[in-house]
């Protein structure tokens, strides 16, 4: 199964770049399932029900949020009722919405052992704690472990993609190793800057790796794909999606300047994963970086 995953969609330029990217992924790259982080979609902060609907219509199968999840409070009802929109799984009990979803061709099947239908794709979104101003967040490592334990009862070889929304590269890399061999992919978001480290991690216990990492019993091909940050889907000529002049004014003078979303050079940034449906693991991952045509 080929899956496309786009980083944080920022504002109107990001929405244009995302719609174009989904079309290219599906029509030219053989992508079957598209997932995107939409935490910055509504004018740079949060997601509205209207934009959620537009993204669905554009061909995005599942959406994730991040530290800006509740900035547009009108998303509450959609978060509570839609099966394809999640916030972080390690938020406290009582928080709006849920932290994991199942999307893709087998999303509705009710997976059971021996079921021959296509598998659903579990997407788990987890928030890092370092430099994130996320005091309410639970341990991200334990939160994902608990989710994997909960689904292992019904499906011993599920396809699971974990999105880690975090500031610190160390926390993301560590989570990648923690989940190595147990999930299809660990993909970072939030910093809005694409990283060049997309790869399938060596199998646990493989030569040259830390022998203390437990081995995987999975006999089928594939491993855990990893990328520290997908990068944002938004205006590349910006400071993390915001107008350069405004951010520079603030940073050089310490005087207030509204951080409006920038317009220049929209582009989509993310990855394409190839997943072996027997193992639930990735056989390949490649960066997907696509400027919006005619944008400079
Ligand atoms: Fe974020
Ligand atoms: Fe973001």
Short mmCIF file of N, CA and C and ligand atoms in Angstrom, two decimals, residues 8 39-40 66-68 132 165 190 192, ligand 1:
data_model
loop_
_atom_site.label_atom_id
_atom_site.label_comp_id
_atom_site.label_asym_id
_atom_site.label_seq_id
_atom_site.Cartn_x
_atom_site.Cartn_y
_atom_site.Cartn_z
N UNK A 8 2.42 19.89 8.19
CA UNK A 8 1.50 20.96 8.61
C UNK A 8 1.07 21.89 7.46
N UNK A 39 -3.02 21.35 11.41
CA UNK A 39 -3.14 22.19 12.60
C UNK A 39 -3.00 23.68 12.32
N UNK A 40 -2.41 24.03 11.17
CA UNK A 40 -2.21 25.45 10.85
C UNK A 40 -3.07 25.89 9.67
N UNK A 66 -2.20 19.41 16.17
CA UNK A 66 -1.00 19.46 17.00
C UNK A 66 -1.23 20.37 18.19
N UNK A 67 -0.22 21.18 18.52
CA UNK A 67 -0.38 22.07 19.66
C UNK A 67 -1.40 23.18 19.39
N UNK A 68 -1.76 23.39 18.11
CA UNK A 68 -2.78 24.39 17.77
C UNK A 68 -4.17 23.76 17.60
N UNK A 132 7.82 22.27 24.42
CA UNK A 132 6.53 22.31 23.72
C UNK A 132 5.44 23.06 24.49
N UNK A 165 4.53 15.03 17.04
CA UNK A 165 4.46 16.48 16.88
C UNK A 165 5.32 17.09 17.99
N UNK A 190 5.64 19.65 13.16
CA UNK A 190 5.64 20.82 14.07
C UNK A 190 6.74 21.83 13.80
N UNK A 192 8.09 22.61 11.00
CA UNK A 192 7.82 23.22 9.70
C UNK A 192 9.01 23.23 8.77
FE1 LIG B 1 2.70 22.57 16.04
#
